[in-house]
Coordinates of C-alpha atoms and ligand atoms in Angstrom, one line a residue:
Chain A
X1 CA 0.0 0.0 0.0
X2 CA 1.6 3.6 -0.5
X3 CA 1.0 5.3 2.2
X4 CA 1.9 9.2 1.9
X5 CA 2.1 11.9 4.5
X6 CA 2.9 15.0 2.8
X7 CA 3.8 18.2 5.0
X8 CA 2.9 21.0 2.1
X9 CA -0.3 21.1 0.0
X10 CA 2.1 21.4 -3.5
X11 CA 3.5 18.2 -2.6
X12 CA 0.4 16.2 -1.7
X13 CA -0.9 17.9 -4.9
X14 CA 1.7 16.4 -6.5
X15 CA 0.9 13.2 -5.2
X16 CA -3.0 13.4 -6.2
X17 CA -1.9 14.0 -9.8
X18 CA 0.2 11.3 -10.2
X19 CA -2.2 9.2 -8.2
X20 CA -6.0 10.3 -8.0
X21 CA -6.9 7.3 -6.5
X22 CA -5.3 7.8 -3.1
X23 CA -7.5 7.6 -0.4
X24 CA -7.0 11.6 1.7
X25 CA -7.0 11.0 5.2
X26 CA -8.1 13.5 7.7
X27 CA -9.5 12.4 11.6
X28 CA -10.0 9.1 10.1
X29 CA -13.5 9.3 12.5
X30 CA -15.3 7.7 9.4
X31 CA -12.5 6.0 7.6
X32 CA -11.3 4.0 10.7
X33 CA -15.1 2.7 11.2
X34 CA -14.3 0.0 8.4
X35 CA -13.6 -3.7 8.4
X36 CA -9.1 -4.1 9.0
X37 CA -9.5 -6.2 5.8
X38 CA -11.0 -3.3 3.6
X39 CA -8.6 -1.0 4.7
X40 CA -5.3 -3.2 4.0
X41 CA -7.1 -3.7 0.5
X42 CA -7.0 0.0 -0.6
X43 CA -4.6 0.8 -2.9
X44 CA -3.1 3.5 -1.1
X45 CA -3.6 6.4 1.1
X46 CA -2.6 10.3 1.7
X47 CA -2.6 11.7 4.6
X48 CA -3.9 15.5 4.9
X49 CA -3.2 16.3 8.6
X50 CA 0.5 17.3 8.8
X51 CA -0.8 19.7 5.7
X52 CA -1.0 23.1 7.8
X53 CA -2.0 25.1 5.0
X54 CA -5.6 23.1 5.5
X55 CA -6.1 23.4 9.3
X56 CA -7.0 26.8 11.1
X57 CA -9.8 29.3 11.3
X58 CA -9.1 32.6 9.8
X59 CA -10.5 36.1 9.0
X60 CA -10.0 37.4 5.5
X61 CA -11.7 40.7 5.0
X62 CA -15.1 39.8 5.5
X63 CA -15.0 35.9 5.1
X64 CA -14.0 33.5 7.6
X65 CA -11.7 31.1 6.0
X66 CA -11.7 27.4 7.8
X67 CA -8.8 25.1 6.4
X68 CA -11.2 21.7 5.9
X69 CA -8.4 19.5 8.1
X70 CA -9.6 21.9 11.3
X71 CA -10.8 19.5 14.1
X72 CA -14.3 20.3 15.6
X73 CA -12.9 21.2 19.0
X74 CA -11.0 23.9 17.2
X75 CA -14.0 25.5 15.7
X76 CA -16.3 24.9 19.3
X77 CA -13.5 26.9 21.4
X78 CA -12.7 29.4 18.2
X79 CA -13.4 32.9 19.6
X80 CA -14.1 34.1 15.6
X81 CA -16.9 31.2 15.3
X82 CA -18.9 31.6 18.7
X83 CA -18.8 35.3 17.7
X84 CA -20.1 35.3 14.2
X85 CA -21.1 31.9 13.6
X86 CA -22.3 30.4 16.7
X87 CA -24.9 28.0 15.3
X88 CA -21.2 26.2 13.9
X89 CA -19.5 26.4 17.6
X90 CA -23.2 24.5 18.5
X91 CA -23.3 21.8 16.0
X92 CA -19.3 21.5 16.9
X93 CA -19.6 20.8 20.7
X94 CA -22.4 18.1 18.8
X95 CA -20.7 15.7 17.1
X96 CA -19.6 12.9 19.1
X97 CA -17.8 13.1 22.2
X98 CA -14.5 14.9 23.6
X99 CA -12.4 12.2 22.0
X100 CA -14.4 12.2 18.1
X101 CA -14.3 16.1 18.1
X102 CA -10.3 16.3 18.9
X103 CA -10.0 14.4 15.4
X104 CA -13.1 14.8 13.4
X105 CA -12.8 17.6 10.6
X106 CA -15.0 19.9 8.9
X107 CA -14.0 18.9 5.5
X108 CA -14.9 15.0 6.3
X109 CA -18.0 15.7 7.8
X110 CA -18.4 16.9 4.1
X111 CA -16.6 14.2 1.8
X112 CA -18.3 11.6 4.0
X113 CA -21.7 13.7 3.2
X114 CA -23.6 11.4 5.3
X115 CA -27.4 13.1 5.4
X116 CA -27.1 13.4 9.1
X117 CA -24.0 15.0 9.4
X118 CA -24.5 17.3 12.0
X119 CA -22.3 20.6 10.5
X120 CA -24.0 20.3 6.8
X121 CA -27.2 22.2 7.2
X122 CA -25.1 25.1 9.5
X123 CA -22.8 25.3 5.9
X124 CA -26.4 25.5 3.8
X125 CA -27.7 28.6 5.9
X126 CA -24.3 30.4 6.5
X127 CA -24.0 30.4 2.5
X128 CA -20.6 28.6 2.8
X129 CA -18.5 28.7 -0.4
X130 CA -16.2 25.4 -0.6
X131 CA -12.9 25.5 -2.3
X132 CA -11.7 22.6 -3.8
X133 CA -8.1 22.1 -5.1
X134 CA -6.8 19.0 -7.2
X135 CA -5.1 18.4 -10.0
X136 CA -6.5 20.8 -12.2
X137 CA -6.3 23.6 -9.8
X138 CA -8.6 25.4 -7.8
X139 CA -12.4 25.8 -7.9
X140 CA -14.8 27.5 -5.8
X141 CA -18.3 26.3 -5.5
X142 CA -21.2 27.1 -3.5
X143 CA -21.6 25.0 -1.3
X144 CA -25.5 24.4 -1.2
X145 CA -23.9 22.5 -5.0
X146 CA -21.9 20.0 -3.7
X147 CA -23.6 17.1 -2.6
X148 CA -25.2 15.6 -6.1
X149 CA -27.1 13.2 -4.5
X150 CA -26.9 9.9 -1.3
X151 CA -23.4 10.2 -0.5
X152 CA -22.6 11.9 -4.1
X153 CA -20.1 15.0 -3.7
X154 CA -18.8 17.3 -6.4
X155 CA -15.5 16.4 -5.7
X156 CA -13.6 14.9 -9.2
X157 CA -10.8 12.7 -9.0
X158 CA -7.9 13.4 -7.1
X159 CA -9.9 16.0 -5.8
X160 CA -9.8 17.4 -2.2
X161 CA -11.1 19.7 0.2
X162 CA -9.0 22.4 0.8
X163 CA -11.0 25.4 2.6
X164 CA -14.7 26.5 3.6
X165 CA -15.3 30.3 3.1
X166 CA -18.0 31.7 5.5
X167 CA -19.4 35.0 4.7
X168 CA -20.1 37.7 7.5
X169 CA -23.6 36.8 8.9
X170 CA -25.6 39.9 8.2
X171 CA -26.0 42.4 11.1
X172 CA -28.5 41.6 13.5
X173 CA -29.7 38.1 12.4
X174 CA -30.1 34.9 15.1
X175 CA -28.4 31.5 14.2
X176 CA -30.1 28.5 15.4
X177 CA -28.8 24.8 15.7
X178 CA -30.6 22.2 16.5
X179 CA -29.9 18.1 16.7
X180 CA -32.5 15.2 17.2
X181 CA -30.8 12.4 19.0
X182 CA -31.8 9.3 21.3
X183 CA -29.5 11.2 23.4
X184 CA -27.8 13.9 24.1
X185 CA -23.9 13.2 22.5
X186 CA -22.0 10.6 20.7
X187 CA -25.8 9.9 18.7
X188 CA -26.3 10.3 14.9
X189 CA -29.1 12.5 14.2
X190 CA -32.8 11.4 13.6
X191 CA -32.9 15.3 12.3
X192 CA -31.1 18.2 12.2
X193 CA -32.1 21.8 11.6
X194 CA -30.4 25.0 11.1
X195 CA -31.7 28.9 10.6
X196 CA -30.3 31.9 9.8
X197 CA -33.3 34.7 10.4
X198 CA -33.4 38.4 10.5
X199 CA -36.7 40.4 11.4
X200 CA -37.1 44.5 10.8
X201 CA -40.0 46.0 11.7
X202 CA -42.1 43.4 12.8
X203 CA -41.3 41.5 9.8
X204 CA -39.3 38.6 8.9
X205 CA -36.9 39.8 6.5
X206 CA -34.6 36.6 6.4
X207 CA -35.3 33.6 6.7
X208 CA -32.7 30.4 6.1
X209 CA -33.4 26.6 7.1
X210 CA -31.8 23.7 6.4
X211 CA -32.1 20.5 7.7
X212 CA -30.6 16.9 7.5
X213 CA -31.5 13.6 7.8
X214 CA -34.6 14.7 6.5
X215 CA -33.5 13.3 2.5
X216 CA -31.1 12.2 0.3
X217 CA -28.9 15.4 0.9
X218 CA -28.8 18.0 3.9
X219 CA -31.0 20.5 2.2
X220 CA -32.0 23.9 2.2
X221 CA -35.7 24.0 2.1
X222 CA -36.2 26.9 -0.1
X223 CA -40.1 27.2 -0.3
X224 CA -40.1 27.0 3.1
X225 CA -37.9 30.2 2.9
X226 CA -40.2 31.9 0.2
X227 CA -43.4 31.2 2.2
X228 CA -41.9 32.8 5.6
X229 CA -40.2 35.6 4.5
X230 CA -42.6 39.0 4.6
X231 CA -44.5 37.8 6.8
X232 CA -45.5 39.5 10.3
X233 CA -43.7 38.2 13.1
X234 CA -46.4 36.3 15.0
X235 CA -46.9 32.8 16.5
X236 CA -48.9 31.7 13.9
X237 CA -45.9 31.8 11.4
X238 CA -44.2 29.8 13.8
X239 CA -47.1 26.9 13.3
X240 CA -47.1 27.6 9.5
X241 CA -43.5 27.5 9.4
X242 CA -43.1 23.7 11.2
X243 CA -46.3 22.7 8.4
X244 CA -44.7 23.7 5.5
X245 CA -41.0 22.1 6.6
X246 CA -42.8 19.1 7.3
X247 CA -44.6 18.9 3.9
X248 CA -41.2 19.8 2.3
X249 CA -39.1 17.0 2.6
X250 CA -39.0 13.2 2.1
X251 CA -37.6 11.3 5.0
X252 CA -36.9 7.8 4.9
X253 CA -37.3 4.9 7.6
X254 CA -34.5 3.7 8.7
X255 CA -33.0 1.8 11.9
X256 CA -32.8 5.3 13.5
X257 CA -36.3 7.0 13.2
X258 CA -39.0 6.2 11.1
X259 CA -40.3 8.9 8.4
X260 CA -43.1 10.0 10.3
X261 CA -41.4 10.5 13.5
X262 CA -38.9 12.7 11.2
X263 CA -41.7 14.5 9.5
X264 CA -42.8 15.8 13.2
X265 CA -39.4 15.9 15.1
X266 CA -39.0 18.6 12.2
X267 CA -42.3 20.8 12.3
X268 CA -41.7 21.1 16.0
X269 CA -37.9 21.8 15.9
X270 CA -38.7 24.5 12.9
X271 CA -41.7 26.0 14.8
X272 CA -39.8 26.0 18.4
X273 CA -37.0 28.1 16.4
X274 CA -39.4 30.3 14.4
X275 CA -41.2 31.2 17.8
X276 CA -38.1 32.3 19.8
X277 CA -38.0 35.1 17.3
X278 CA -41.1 36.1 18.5
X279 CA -40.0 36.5 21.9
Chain B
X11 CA 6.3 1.4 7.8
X12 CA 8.6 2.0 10.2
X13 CA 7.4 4.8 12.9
X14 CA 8.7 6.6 16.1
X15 CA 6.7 7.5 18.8
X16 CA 6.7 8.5 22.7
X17 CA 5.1 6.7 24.4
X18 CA 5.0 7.3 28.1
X19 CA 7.7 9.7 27.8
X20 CA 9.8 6.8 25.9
X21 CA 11.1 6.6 22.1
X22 CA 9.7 3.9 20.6
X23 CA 9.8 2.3 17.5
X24 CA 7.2 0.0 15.9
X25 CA 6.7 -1.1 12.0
X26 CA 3.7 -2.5 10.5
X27 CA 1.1 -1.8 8.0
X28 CA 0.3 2.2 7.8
X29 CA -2.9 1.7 8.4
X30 CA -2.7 -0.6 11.5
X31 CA -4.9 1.0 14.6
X32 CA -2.8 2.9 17.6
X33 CA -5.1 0.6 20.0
X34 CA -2.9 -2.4 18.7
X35 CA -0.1 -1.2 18.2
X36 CA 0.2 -0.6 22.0
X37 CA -1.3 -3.6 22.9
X38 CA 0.0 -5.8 20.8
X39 CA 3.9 -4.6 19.8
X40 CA 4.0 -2.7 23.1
X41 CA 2.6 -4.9 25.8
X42 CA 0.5 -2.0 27.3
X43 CA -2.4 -3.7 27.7
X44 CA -4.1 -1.3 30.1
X45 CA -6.0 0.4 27.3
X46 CA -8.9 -1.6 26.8
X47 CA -10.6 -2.6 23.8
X48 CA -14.5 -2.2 23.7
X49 CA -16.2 -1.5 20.5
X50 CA -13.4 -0.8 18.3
X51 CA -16.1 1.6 16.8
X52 CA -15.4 5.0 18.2
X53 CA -19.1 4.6 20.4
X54 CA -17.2 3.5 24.3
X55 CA -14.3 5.2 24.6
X56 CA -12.5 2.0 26.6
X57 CA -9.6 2.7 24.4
X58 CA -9.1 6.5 25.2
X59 CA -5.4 7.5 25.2
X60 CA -3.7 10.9 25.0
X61 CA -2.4 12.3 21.8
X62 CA -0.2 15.2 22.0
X63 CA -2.1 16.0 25.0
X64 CA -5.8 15.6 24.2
X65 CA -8.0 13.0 24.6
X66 CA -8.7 10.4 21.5
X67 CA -9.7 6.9 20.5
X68 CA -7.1 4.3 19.9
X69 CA -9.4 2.5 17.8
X70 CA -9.6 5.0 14.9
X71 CA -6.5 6.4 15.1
X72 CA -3.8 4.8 11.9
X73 CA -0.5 3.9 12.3
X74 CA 0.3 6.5 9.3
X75 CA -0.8 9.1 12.2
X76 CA 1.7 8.2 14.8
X77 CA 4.6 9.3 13.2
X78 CA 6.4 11.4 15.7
X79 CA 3.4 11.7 18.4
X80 CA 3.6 11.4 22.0
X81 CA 0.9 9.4 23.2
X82 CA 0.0 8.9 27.2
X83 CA -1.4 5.7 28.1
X84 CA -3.0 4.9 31.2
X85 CA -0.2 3.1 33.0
X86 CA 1.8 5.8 32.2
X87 CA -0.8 8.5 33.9
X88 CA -1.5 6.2 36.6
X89 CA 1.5 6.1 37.4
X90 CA 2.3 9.7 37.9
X91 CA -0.2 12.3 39.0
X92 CA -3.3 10.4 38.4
X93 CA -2.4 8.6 42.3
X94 CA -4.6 10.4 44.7
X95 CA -7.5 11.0 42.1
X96 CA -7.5 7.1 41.5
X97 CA -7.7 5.7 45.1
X98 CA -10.8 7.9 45.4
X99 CA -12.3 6.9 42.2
X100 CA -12.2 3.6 43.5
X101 CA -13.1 4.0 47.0
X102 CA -16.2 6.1 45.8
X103 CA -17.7 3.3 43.3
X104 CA -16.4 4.8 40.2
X105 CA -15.2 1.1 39.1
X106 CA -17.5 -1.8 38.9
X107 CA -16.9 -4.5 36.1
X108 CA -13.7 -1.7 35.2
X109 CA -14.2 -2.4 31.5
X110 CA -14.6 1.5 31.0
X111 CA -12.1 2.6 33.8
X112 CA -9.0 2.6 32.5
X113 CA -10.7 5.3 29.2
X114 CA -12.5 7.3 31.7
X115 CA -9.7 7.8 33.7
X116 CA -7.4 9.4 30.7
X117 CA -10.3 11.6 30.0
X118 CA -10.5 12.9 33.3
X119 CA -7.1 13.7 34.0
X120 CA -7.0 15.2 30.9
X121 CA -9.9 17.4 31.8
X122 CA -8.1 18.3 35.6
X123 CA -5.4 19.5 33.7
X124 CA -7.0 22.4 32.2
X125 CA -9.2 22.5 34.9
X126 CA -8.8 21.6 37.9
X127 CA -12.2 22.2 39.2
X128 CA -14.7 20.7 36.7
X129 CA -18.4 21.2 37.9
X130 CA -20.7 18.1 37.3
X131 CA -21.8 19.8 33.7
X132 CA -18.2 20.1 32.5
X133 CA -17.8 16.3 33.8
X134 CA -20.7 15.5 31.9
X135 CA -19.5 16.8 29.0
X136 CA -16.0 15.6 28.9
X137 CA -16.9 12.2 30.1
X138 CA -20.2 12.2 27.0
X139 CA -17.5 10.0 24.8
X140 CA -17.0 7.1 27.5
X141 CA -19.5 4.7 28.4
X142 CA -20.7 3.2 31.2
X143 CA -22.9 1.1 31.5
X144 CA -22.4 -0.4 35.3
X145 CA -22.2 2.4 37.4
X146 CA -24.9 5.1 36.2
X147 CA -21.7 7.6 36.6
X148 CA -22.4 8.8 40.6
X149 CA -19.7 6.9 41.5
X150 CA -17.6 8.7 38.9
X151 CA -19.0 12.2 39.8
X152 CA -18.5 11.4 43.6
X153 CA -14.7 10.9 42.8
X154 CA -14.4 14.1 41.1
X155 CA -16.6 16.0 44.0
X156 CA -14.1 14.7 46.6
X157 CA -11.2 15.5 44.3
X158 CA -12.3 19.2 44.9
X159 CA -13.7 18.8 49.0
X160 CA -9.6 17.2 49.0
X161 CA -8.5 20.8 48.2
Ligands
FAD324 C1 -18.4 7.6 17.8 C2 -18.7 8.5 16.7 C3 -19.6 9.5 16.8 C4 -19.9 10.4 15.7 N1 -20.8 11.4 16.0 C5 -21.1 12.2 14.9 C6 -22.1 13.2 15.1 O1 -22.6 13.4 16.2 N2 -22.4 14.0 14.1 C7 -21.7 13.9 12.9 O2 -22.0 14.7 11.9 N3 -20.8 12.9 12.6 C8 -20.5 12.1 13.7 N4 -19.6 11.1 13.5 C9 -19.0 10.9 12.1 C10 -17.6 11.6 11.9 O3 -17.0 11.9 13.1 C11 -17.7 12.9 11.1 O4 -18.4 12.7 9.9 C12 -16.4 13.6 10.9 O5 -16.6 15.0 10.6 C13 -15.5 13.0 9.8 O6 -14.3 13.7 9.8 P1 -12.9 13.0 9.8 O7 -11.9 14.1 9.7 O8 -12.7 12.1 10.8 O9 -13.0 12.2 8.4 P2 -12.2 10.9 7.8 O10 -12.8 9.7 8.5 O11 -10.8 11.2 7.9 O12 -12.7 11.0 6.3 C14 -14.1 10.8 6.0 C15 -14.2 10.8 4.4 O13 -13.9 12.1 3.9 C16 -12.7 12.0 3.1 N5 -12.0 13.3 3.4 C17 -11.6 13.7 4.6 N6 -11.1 15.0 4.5 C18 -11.2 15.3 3.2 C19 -10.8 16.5 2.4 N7 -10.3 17.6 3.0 N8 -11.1 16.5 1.1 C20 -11.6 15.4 0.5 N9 -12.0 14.3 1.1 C21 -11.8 14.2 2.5 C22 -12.0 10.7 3.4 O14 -11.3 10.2 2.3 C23 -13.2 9.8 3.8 O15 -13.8 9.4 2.6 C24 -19.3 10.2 14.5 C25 -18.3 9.2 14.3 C26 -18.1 8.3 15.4 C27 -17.1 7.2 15.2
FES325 S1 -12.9 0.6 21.5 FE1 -12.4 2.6 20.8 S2 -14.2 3.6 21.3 FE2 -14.8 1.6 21.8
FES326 S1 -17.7 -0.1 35.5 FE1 -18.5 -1.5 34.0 S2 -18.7 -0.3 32.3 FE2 -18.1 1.1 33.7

């Protein structure tokens, strides 16, 4: 097996040219949860963690720049992300316990692009831009475009992760996180929901949801958005809110939750949010 | 590959396949058996060690990652300044069948050591990653209230 452990991004480029195949390595959190006899099979591996270039959070003008390699107890204790992006420091202190988030990355959380990961519908309402370098260079793409479909990303051969770009939250606007478990850590979701919402005036002006576990993909449930936004803020567009996510999405059943239990878990996780605004 | 680490404040050496787990390669090439094997899933947290300082599973951790690390094992924490908090862990029923002791106790000491005074919520929380499933954790809290009464 070639097994690689690059210390500069050029060089593991390198590497991914002349071998697209190579498996990137990052908290191995997913990876590792394989049979031993898959993983002496693969062909080979490259391993992304001694590549500082990819780990750390970062201000750049008004985007906050997060190296995909950047363990989830780095972006739960980062003053920059409970500041501006505190529905991400949430979702962080959510995934797994201590030991998962002192390894597990932000960037395979989204090449695994499991439907339940826990960050992916924070990244759908914060408007996250995803750059992705390989061996033909660099490409940004939102990121409410890169998961195609069940575990499907818009990552090409010999393609990586390299950073997540988070814009500046607009002034004044509350960030919600929310995860459905059978308990509190350590459990993968049976939903989770995230919104981004602004009210002026009595009225809701913004209005971003997302949720996961909830279909094929985490989504961003856009006629939700379109029905919500305009309206006055009162508790009856909390209820309508909760309806119309409900009535939006697909769930499966699985061994985790069944599709009805999903449907509801999400009207009254949406309508919970919506109401706080109220108050 | 061949691979140095520190274990227990000792260079060691170990070769194998790259992507061999830490869990065995301590067991198995370095007769430190205290770190238990429960899952081998990431779900228990029996085989909690220290890596470069912070808390992590054995279990999903490659060989291709240990290049270089310094990794604290149980024996080598119980050993030093883990003494007084471990007589009162067991005294207070924090250990039962022990299949989950010897992870919880590298997850606590790792948590006294940027905090020496954890309250039962920041307990909770550090301790979410290590299963029990004998002593419904008083036992485990009560060690950590005395550690503080101790003071
Ligand atoms: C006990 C336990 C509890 C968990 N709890 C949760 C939870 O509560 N919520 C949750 O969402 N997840 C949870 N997970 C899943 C896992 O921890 C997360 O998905 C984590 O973010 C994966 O990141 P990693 O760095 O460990 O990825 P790895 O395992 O290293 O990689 C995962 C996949 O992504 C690819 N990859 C990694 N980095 C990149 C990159 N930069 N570019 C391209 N591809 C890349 C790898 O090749 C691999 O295919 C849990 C896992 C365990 C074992
Ligand atoms: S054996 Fe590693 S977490 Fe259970
Ligand atoms: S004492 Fe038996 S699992 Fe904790």
């Amino acid at each position: 097996m070639k097994a690689l452990a690059p210390r500069t991004l050029d060089e593991a480029l390198l590497q991914l040219t002349q071998t697209p195949d190579l498996r990137p390595l990052a908290g191995c959190t997913d990876l590792m949860v394989s049979e031993p006899e898959d993983r002496r099979d693969w062909s080979g591996v490259l391993d992304l963690r001694g590549i500082s270039e990819l780990r750390g959070i970062e201000w750049r003008g008004e985007t906050l720049e997060i190296g995909a390699v950047t363990a989830f107890s780095e972006i739960r204790d980062s003053p920059e992300v409970r500041q501006s992006f505190p529905a991400l420091a949430e979702a962080a202190s959510r995934i797994g316990g201590w030991q998962i988030q002192n390894r597990a990355s932000l960037g395979g959380n989204m090449a695994n692009a499991s439907p339940a990961g826990d960050s992916l519908p924070v990244l759908l309402v914060l408007d996250a831009q995803v750059v992705l370098v390989g061996p033909e260079g660099k490409r940004s793409v939102p990121y409410r475009d890169f998961h195609l479909g069940y575990r499907q990303t818009a990552l090409g051969p010999g393609e990586i992760i390299g950073w997540v770009q988070l814009p500046k939250p607009p002034v004044g606007a509350t960030q919600f996180f929310r995860k459905v478990g059978t308990r509190e850590a350590q459990a993968i979701s049976k939903v989770v929901v995230a919104l981004l919402a602004s009210v002026s005036d009595g009225q809701i002006s913004d209005y971003r949801l997302a949720a996961g576990s909830v279909a094929e993909t985490p989504v961003r449930l856009t006629e939700v958005e379109e029905s919500i936004v305009g309206r006055a803020l009162k508790p009856e567009v909390a209820d309508l809110a909760g309806h119309l996510a409900a009535q939006a999405v697909r769930p499966i059943d699985d061994v985790r939750s069944t599709a009805e239990y999903r449907r509801f878990a999400l009207a009254q996780v949406v309508r919970r949010m919506t109401l706080q605004l109220v108050r | 590959m061949k691979s140095e680490l520190f274990v227990n404040g000792k260079s060691r050496v170990v070769e194998g396949h790259p992507m061999d787990r830490l869990l065995d390669i301590l067991r198995d090439e370095l007769g430190l058996i205290g770190t238990k094997e429960g899952c081998g899933e990431g779900e228990c947290g029996a085989c909690t060690v220290l890596m470069n300082g912070e808390p992590v599973l054995s279990c999903l951790i490659p060989r291709i990652q240990c290049e270089a690390a310094t990794v604290e094992t149980v024996e080598g924490l119980a050993a030093a300044e883990a003494r007084a908090f471990l007589e009162g862990f067991v005294s207070d029923g924090g250990v039962q069948c022990g299949a989950c002791t010897p992870g919880i106790i590298v997850t606590a000491l790792a948590l006294l050591r940027d905090n020496p005074h954890p309250d039962r919520q920041e307990v909770q929380t550090a301790l979410a990653g290590n299963l029990c499933r004998c002593t419904g954790y008083e036992g485990i809290h009560r060690a950590f209230d005395r550690g503080a009464e101790d003071e």
